[in-house]
Amino acid sequence: MGLLVWWYHQEVLGAGRAAARTEVRRVYEYVMAAVGLLAASAGLVMVIVTLVEAIAAGRDLVVGGSALNALLAALVLLTVGLPVWWWHWRLAQHARADDPAAELASPTRRTYLLVLFGVSGVAAVVALITLVYLLLEDALAGGIDTETMRSIRFPLGILATTSLLSAYHWTVFRADRADLQPRAPARAPHTPAAPGHGPRMVLLVGTLSPAERADLAARTGAEVQLWRPRAAAPRPPSVEELAEAVAAVPEGDLLLLVDATGLRAVPVDHYTSG
């Protein structure tokens, strides 16, 4: 009955699969992936616990009721959890490949990765503390023996499993963040302008606002320096006129004079002492 209900509601959610991918669909897939991963993780922990217990007891896995029951429980959890996680995680990863911008910007995906990474990291730290405490306790009490191995089997299993989960989801989270960051176009390093490629520096003696100065620099690709005259010109030239005057002198530094007679462009050489 559970499988039937699950199949029916999956079909309801998948009815619009050909249309746009909705956030409800993402929530369903990531929740199912989390449930499957939780079951598979518990199964992996039980496998490690069973192995450590069998090694500590010095016997085969099939001998002894508790070890056999733990192994059977681990196999059941792995058999059920792994396919559920793999199927829904595969759907999410295919959606990421088909439409990376929408999938990576989804809060559901980011929440899934952060919660799993955070919970796994906290569990790994707690398990490591417990493991070290038990080892030190037995070491100070008289020595580490097979009973110590039995006492650390659960912390060891949790530590190994959560460390694996944390490492995997951290790599996925880092890859998502790297793909989300906008890639700036490659820019060539700034080099002085060669002859025939426009002025390297424009010295303007006139009146110009900061926005107009930035506009002139963007239009000409030159470094624009501004000196304000004591007496302003009757009609200051526009940025377009200044850009045309700069374009008329295709090489070298340039001095633009704006006075009562109008606009003059004077090619100059930038002098440096020494």
mmCIF file of C-alpha atoms in Angstrom:
data_model
loop_
_atom_site.group_PDB
_atom_site.id
_atom_site.type_symbol
_atom_site.label_atom_id
_atom_site.label_comp_id
_atom_site.label_asym_id
_atom_site.label_seq_id
_atom_site.Cartn_x
_atom_site.Cartn_y
_atom_site.Cartn_z
ATOM 1 C CA MET A 1 0.000 0.000 0.000
ATOM 2 C CA GLY A 2 2.843 2.339 0.772
ATOM 3 C CA LEU A 3 4.448 1.757 -2.628
ATOM 4 C CA LEU A 4 1.110 2.301 -4.338
ATOM 5 C CA VAL A 5 0.509 5.630 -2.584
ATOM 6 C CA TRP A 6 4.087 6.683 -3.296
ATOM 7 C CA TRP A 7 3.763 5.823 -6.979
ATOM 8 C CA TYR A 8 0.469 7.710 -7.310
ATOM 9 C CA HIS A 9 1.742 10.934 -5.779
ATOM 10 C CA GLN A 10 4.976 10.679 -7.731
ATOM 11 C CA GLU A 11 2.907 10.574 -10.904
ATOM 12 C CA VAL A 12 0.952 13.613 -9.737
ATOM 13 C CA LEU A 13 4.158 15.512 -9.155
ATOM 14 C CA GLY A 14 5.632 14.265 -12.414
ATOM 15 C CA ALA A 15 2.609 15.217 -14.492
ATOM 16 C CA GLY A 16 4.185 18.571 -15.313
ATOM 17 C CA ARG A 17 7.669 17.181 -15.764
ATOM 18 C CA ALA A 18 7.740 18.355 -19.385
ATOM 19 C CA ALA A 19 6.925 21.880 -18.228
ATOM 20 C CA ALA A 20 9.042 24.120 -16.042
ATOM 21 C CA ARG A 21 10.693 22.473 -13.060
ATOM 22 C CA THR A 22 8.913 23.732 -9.943
ATOM 23 C CA GLU A 23 10.254 24.192 -6.435
ATOM 24 C CA VAL A 24 7.714 21.652 -5.175
ATOM 25 C CA ARG A 25 9.325 19.038 -7.415
ATOM 26 C CA ARG A 26 12.740 19.977 -6.056
ATOM 27 C CA VAL A 27 11.554 19.672 -2.460
ATOM 28 C CA TYR A 28 10.158 16.214 -3.185
ATOM 29 C CA GLU A 29 13.342 14.956 -4.850
ATOM 30 C CA TYR A 30 15.746 16.343 -2.250
ATOM 31 C CA VAL A 31 13.628 15.126 0.670
ATOM 32 C CA MET A 32 13.474 11.630 -0.812
ATOM 33 C CA ALA A 33 17.215 11.738 -1.486
ATOM 34 C CA ALA A 34 17.817 12.755 2.132
ATOM 35 C CA VAL A 35 15.613 9.942 3.454
ATOM 36 C CA GLY A 36 17.366 7.376 1.278
ATOM 37 C CA LEU A 37 20.785 8.694 2.242
ATOM 38 C CA LEU A 38 19.887 8.560 5.933
ATOM 39 C CA ALA A 39 18.856 4.901 5.632
ATOM 40 C CA ALA A 40 21.962 4.013 3.610
ATOM 41 C CA SER A 41 24.186 5.822 6.121
ATOM 42 C CA ALA A 42 22.645 3.890 8.994
ATOM 43 C CA GLY A 43 23.277 0.689 7.058
ATOM 44 C CA LEU A 44 26.927 1.611 6.478
ATOM 45 C CA VAL A 45 27.343 2.379 10.176
ATOM 46 C CA MET A 46 25.899 -1.017 11.060
ATOM 47 C CA VAL A 47 28.249 -2.755 8.615
ATOM 48 C CA ILE A 48 31.268 -1.145 10.256
ATOM 49 C CA VAL A 49 29.893 -1.924 13.724
ATOM 50 C CA THR A 50 29.402 -5.561 12.761
ATOM 51 C CA LEU A 51 32.897 -5.864 11.321
ATOM 52 C CA VAL A 52 34.526 -4.317 14.394
ATOM 53 C CA GLU A 53 32.443 -6.481 16.726
ATOM 54 C CA ALA A 54 33.342 -9.618 14.796
ATOM 55 C CA ILE A 55 37.043 -8.725 14.808
ATOM 56 C CA ALA A 56 36.942 -7.985 18.525
ATOM 57 C CA ALA A 57 35.165 -11.273 19.235
ATOM 58 C CA GLY A 58 37.539 -13.211 16.981
ATOM 59 C CA ARG A 59 34.842 -15.102 15.114
ATOM 60 C CA ASP A 60 33.108 -15.227 11.767
ATOM 61 C CA LEU A 61 30.220 -12.928 11.004
ATOM 62 C CA VAL A 62 27.739 -15.773 10.678
ATOM 63 C CA VAL A 63 28.452 -16.965 14.198
ATOM 64 C CA GLY A 64 26.615 -15.222 17.009
ATOM 65 C CA GLY A 65 23.087 -13.881 17.009
ATOM 66 C CA SER A 66 23.766 -10.198 17.709
ATOM 67 C CA ALA A 67 26.385 -9.821 14.968
ATOM 68 C CA LEU A 68 24.230 -11.666 12.436
ATOM 69 C CA ASN A 69 21.160 -9.579 13.274
ATOM 70 C CA ALA A 70 23.168 -6.363 12.970
ATOM 71 C CA LEU A 71 24.539 -7.474 9.610
ATOM 72 C CA LEU A 72 21.072 -8.340 8.314
ATOM 73 C CA ALA A 73 19.753 -4.964 9.451
ATOM 74 C CA ALA A 74 22.647 -3.228 7.699
ATOM 75 C CA LEU A 75 21.990 -5.076 4.446
ATOM 76 C CA VAL A 76 18.291 -4.221 4.577
ATOM 77 C CA LEU A 77 19.030 -0.532 5.146
ATOM 78 C CA LEU A 78 21.574 -0.452 2.333
ATOM 79 C CA THR A 79 19.315 -2.358 -0.055
ATOM 80 C CA VAL A 80 16.439 0.058 0.516
ATOM 81 C CA GLY A 81 18.286 3.313 1.124
ATOM 82 C CA LEU A 82 20.891 3.302 -1.648
ATOM 83 C CA PRO A 83 18.458 2.941 -4.601
ATOM 84 C CA VAL A 84 16.106 5.581 -3.178
ATOM 85 C CA TRP A 85 18.939 8.052 -2.685
ATOM 86 C CA TRP A 86 20.615 7.292 -6.008
ATOM 87 C CA TRP A 87 17.427 7.626 -8.047
ATOM 88 C CA HIS A 88 16.319 10.998 -6.666
ATOM 89 C CA TRP A 89 19.843 12.420 -6.444
ATOM 90 C CA ARG A 90 20.365 11.420 -10.100
ATOM 91 C CA LEU A 91 17.223 13.340 -11.066
ATOM 92 C CA ALA A 92 18.481 16.415 -9.235
ATOM 93 C CA GLN A 93 21.910 16.166 -10.842
ATOM 94 C CA HIS A 94 20.382 15.784 -14.303
ATOM 95 C CA ALA A 95 18.319 18.924 -13.664
ATOM 96 C CA ARG A 96 21.506 20.705 -12.612
ATOM 97 C CA ALA A 97 23.178 19.702 -15.863
ATOM 98 C CA ASP A 98 20.171 20.725 -17.994
ATOM 99 C CA ASP A 99 19.547 24.114 -16.326
ATOM 100 C CA PRO A 100 22.441 25.012 -13.998
ATOM 101 C CA ALA A 101 21.348 28.591 -13.318
ATOM 102 C CA ALA A 102 17.889 27.670 -12.014
ATOM 103 C CA GLU A 103 18.981 24.576 -10.103
ATOM 104 C CA LEU A 104 21.989 26.160 -8.402
ATOM 105 C CA ALA A 105 19.956 29.205 -7.385
ATOM 106 C CA SER A 106 17.292 27.008 -5.781
ATOM 107 C CA PRO A 107 17.108 27.449 -1.980
ATOM 108 C CA THR A 108 16.031 23.804 -1.694
ATOM 109 C CA ARG A 109 19.304 22.507 -3.147
ATOM 110 C CA ARG A 110 21.428 24.853 -1.029
ATOM 111 C CA THR A 111 19.490 23.882 2.101
ATOM 112 C CA TYR A 112 19.891 20.183 1.303
ATOM 113 C CA LEU A 113 23.653 20.456 0.885
ATOM 114 C CA LEU A 114 24.230 22.744 3.860
ATOM 115 C CA VAL A 115 22.071 20.700 6.231
ATOM 116 C CA LEU A 116 23.664 17.403 5.217
ATOM 117 C CA PHE A 117 27.166 18.820 5.372
ATOM 118 C CA GLY A 118 26.497 20.532 8.702
ATOM 119 C CA VAL A 119 24.809 17.572 10.365
ATOM 120 C CA SER A 120 27.471 15.175 9.085
ATOM 121 C CA GLY A 121 30.241 17.460 10.297
ATOM 122 C CA VAL A 122 28.741 17.846 13.768
ATOM 123 C CA ALA A 123 28.139 14.089 14.052
ATOM 124 C CA ALA A 124 31.715 13.396 12.940
ATOM 125 C CA VAL A 125 33.124 15.767 15.567
ATOM 126 C CA VAL A 126 30.970 14.272 18.352
ATOM 127 C CA ALA A 127 31.908 10.730 17.290
ATOM 128 C CA LEU A 128 35.602 11.654 17.208
ATOM 129 C CA ILE A 129 35.426 13.143 20.710
ATOM 130 C CA THR A 130 33.664 10.033 22.016
ATOM 131 C CA LEU A 131 36.173 7.767 20.284
ATOM 132 C CA VAL A 132 39.175 9.584 21.732
ATOM 133 C CA TYR A 133 37.581 9.635 25.190
ATOM 134 C CA LEU A 134 36.965 5.877 25.185
ATOM 135 C CA LEU A 135 40.482 5.143 23.950
ATOM 136 C CA LEU A 136 42.079 7.358 26.592
ATOM 137 C CA GLU A 137 39.857 5.935 29.318
ATOM 138 C CA ASP A 138 40.879 2.353 28.568
ATOM 139 C CA ALA A 139 44.523 3.322 28.015
ATOM 140 C CA LEU A 140 44.721 4.993 31.420
ATOM 141 C CA ALA A 141 42.727 2.243 33.120
ATOM 142 C CA GLY A 142 45.018 -0.574 32.132
ATOM 143 C CA GLY A 143 45.400 -0.941 28.410
ATOM 144 C CA ILE A 144 43.601 -1.189 25.102
ATOM 145 C CA ASP A 145 42.213 -4.638 24.321
ATOM 146 C CA THR A 146 39.404 -6.279 22.391
ATOM 147 C CA GLU A 147 36.833 -4.885 24.808
ATOM 148 C CA THR A 148 38.016 -1.404 23.836
ATOM 149 C CA MET A 149 37.314 -2.229 20.201
ATOM 150 C CA ARG A 150 33.791 -3.295 21.101
ATOM 151 C CA SER A 151 33.187 -0.084 23.030
ATOM 152 C CA ILE A 152 34.326 2.158 20.139
ATOM 153 C CA ARG A 153 32.510 0.292 17.376
ATOM 154 C CA PHE A 154 29.600 2.749 17.168
ATOM 155 C CA PRO A 155 31.700 5.967 17.348
ATOM 156 C CA LEU A 156 34.061 4.472 14.770
ATOM 157 C CA GLY A 157 31.235 3.576 12.413
ATOM 158 C CA ILE A 158 29.584 6.983 12.775
ATOM 159 C CA LEU A 159 32.911 8.787 12.310
ATOM 160 C CA ALA A 160 33.781 6.869 9.134
ATOM 161 C CA THR A 161 30.320 7.281 7.607
ATOM 162 C CA THR A 162 29.812 10.971 8.441
ATOM 163 C CA SER A 163 33.327 11.848 7.316
ATOM 164 C CA LEU A 164 32.616 10.264 3.948
ATOM 165 C CA LEU A 165 29.291 12.095 3.632
ATOM 166 C CA SER A 166 30.811 15.424 4.680
ATOM 167 C CA ALA A 167 33.643 15.126 2.177
ATOM 168 C CA TYR A 168 31.317 14.276 -0.701
ATOM 169 C CA HIS A 169 28.729 16.972 -0.041
ATOM 170 C CA TRP A 170 31.442 19.555 0.574
ATOM 171 C CA THR A 171 32.866 18.894 -2.889
ATOM 172 C CA VAL A 172 29.383 19.211 -4.408
ATOM 173 C CA PHE A 173 28.748 22.456 -2.502
ATOM 174 C CA ARG A 174 32.084 23.925 -3.608
ATOM 175 C CA ALA A 175 31.394 23.002 -7.229
ATOM 176 C CA ASP A 176 27.978 24.674 -7.034
ATOM 177 C CA ARG A 177 29.451 27.835 -5.548
ATOM 178 C CA ALA A 178 32.145 27.950 -8.213
ATOM 179 C CA ASP A 179 29.526 27.659 -10.965
ATOM 180 C CA LEU A 180 27.342 30.324 -9.353
ATOM 181 C CA GLN A 181 30.087 32.945 -9.271
ATOM 182 C CA PRO A 182 29.997 35.126 -12.401
ATOM 183 C CA ARG A 183 33.063 34.765 -14.529
ATOM 184 C CA ALA A 184 34.456 38.130 -15.492
ATOM 185 C CA PRO A 185 35.740 38.384 -19.038
ATOM 186 C CA ALA A 186 39.460 38.077 -19.329
ATOM 187 C CA ARG A 187 41.118 41.459 -19.464
ATOM 188 C CA ALA A 188 44.522 42.133 -20.811
ATOM 189 C CA PRO A 189 46.947 43.757 -18.380
ATOM 190 C CA HIS A 190 47.225 47.521 -18.665
ATOM 191 C CA THR A 191 50.142 48.574 -20.810
ATOM 192 C CA PRO A 192 51.112 51.994 -22.094
ATOM 193 C CA ALA A 193 49.555 52.767 -25.439
ATOM 194 C CA ALA A 194 51.836 52.221 -28.384
ATOM 195 C CA PRO A 195 52.045 54.755 -31.226
ATOM 196 C CA GLY A 196 48.998 54.564 -33.458
ATOM 197 C CA HIS A 197 46.756 53.148 -30.707
ATOM 198 C CA GLY A 198 45.479 56.352 -29.107
ATOM 199 C CA PRO A 199 46.778 58.636 -26.362
ATOM 200 C CA ARG A 200 48.057 57.217 -23.143
ATOM 201 C CA MET A 201 47.170 60.304 -21.096
ATOM 202 C CA VAL A 202 44.855 63.223 -21.762
ATOM 203 C CA LEU A 203 45.334 66.423 -19.777
ATOM 204 C CA LEU A 204 42.230 68.582 -20.001
ATOM 205 C CA VAL A 205 42.363 72.231 -19.006
ATOM 206 C CA GLY A 206 38.707 73.028 -18.642
ATOM 207 C CA THR A 207 35.520 72.322 -16.705
ATOM 208 C CA LEU A 208 34.219 68.773 -16.521
ATOM 209 C CA SER A 209 32.060 66.941 -14.000
ATOM 210 C CA PRO A 210 33.275 63.628 -12.491
ATOM 211 C CA ALA A 211 30.652 61.708 -14.482
ATOM 212 C CA GLU A 212 31.668 63.406 -17.738
ATOM 213 C CA ARG A 213 35.323 62.742 -16.966
ATOM 214 C CA ALA A 214 34.608 59.049 -16.459
ATOM 215 C CA ASP A 215 32.578 59.022 -19.676
ATOM 216 C CA LEU A 216 35.440 60.607 -21.622
ATOM 217 C CA ALA A 217 37.896 58.065 -20.220
ATOM 218 C CA ALA A 218 35.568 55.222 -21.203
ATOM 219 C CA ARG A 219 35.122 56.584 -24.722
ATOM 220 C CA THR A 220 38.811 57.173 -25.402
ATOM 221 C CA GLY A 221 40.417 54.453 -23.277
ATOM 222 C CA ALA A 222 42.852 57.022 -21.910
ATOM 223 C CA GLU A 223 43.757 58.286 -18.471
ATOM 224 C CA VAL A 224 42.082 61.669 -18.155
ATOM 225 C CA GLN A 225 43.548 64.331 -15.855
ATOM 226 C CA LEU A 226 41.669 67.537 -15.240
ATOM 227 C CA TRP A 227 42.996 71.030 -14.517
ATOM 228 C CA ARG A 228 40.459 73.729 -13.863
ATOM 229 C CA PRO A 229 41.242 77.166 -15.345
ATOM 230 C CA ARG A 230 40.785 80.329 -13.304
ATOM 231 C CA ALA A 231 38.456 81.754 -15.939
ATOM 232 C CA ALA A 232 35.860 79.344 -17.270
ATOM 233 C CA ALA A 233 35.186 79.138 -20.999
ATOM 234 C CA PRO A 234 31.970 80.751 -22.306
ATOM 235 C CA ARG A 235 30.709 77.423 -23.651
ATOM 236 C CA PRO A 236 32.417 74.283 -22.377
ATOM 237 C CA PRO A 237 32.574 71.547 -25.005
ATOM 238 C CA SER A 238 30.553 68.366 -24.667
ATOM 239 C CA VAL A 239 32.017 64.944 -24.026
ATOM 240 C CA GLU A 240 31.367 64.043 -27.673
ATOM 241 C CA GLU A 241 33.423 67.001 -28.872
ATOM 242 C CA LEU A 242 36.237 66.148 -26.490
ATOM 243 C CA ALA A 243 36.214 62.511 -27.652
ATOM 244 C CA GLU A 244 36.376 63.618 -31.295
ATOM 245 C CA ALA A 245 39.342 65.863 -30.522
ATOM 246 C CA VAL A 246 41.135 62.961 -28.835
ATOM 247 C CA ALA A 247 40.364 60.641 -31.756
ATOM 248 C CA ALA A 248 41.837 63.181 -34.174
ATOM 249 C CA VAL A 249 45.267 62.647 -32.567
ATOM 250 C CA PRO A 250 45.784 58.885 -32.745
ATOM 251 C CA GLU A 251 49.049 58.617 -30.800
ATOM 252 C CA GLY A 252 50.977 60.068 -27.875
ATOM 253 C CA ASP A 253 49.870 62.121 -24.899
ATOM 254 C CA LEU A 254 47.493 64.979 -25.495
ATOM 255 C CA LEU A 255 46.745 68.377 -23.988
ATOM 256 C CA LEU A 256 43.202 69.694 -24.425
ATOM 257 C CA LEU A 257 42.812 73.431 -23.888
ATOM 258 C CA VAL A 258 39.366 74.919 -23.473
ATOM 259 C CA ASP A 259 39.328 78.719 -23.447
ATOM 260 C CA ALA A 260 37.516 81.626 -25.034
ATOM 261 C CA THR A 261 38.785 80.665 -28.498
ATOM 262 C CA GLY A 262 37.351 77.170 -28.288
ATOM 263 C CA LEU A 263 38.866 73.708 -28.004
ATOM 264 C CA ARG A 264 42.458 73.002 -28.986
ATOM 265 C CA ALA A 265 44.243 69.657 -29.026
ATOM 266 C CA VAL A 266 48.002 69.861 -28.549
ATOM 267 C CA PRO A 267 50.146 66.676 -28.777
ATOM 268 C CA VAL A 268 52.742 66.653 -25.983
ATOM 269 C CA ASP A 269 55.465 64.402 -24.568
ATOM 270 C CA HIS A 270 55.121 63.386 -20.931
ATOM 271 C CA TYR A 271 58.346 64.486 -19.265
ATOM 272 C CA THR A 272 59.724 62.615 -16.260
ATOM 273 C CA SER A 273 62.844 63.794 -14.463
ATOM 274 C CA GLY A 274 65.838 61.545 -13.925
#
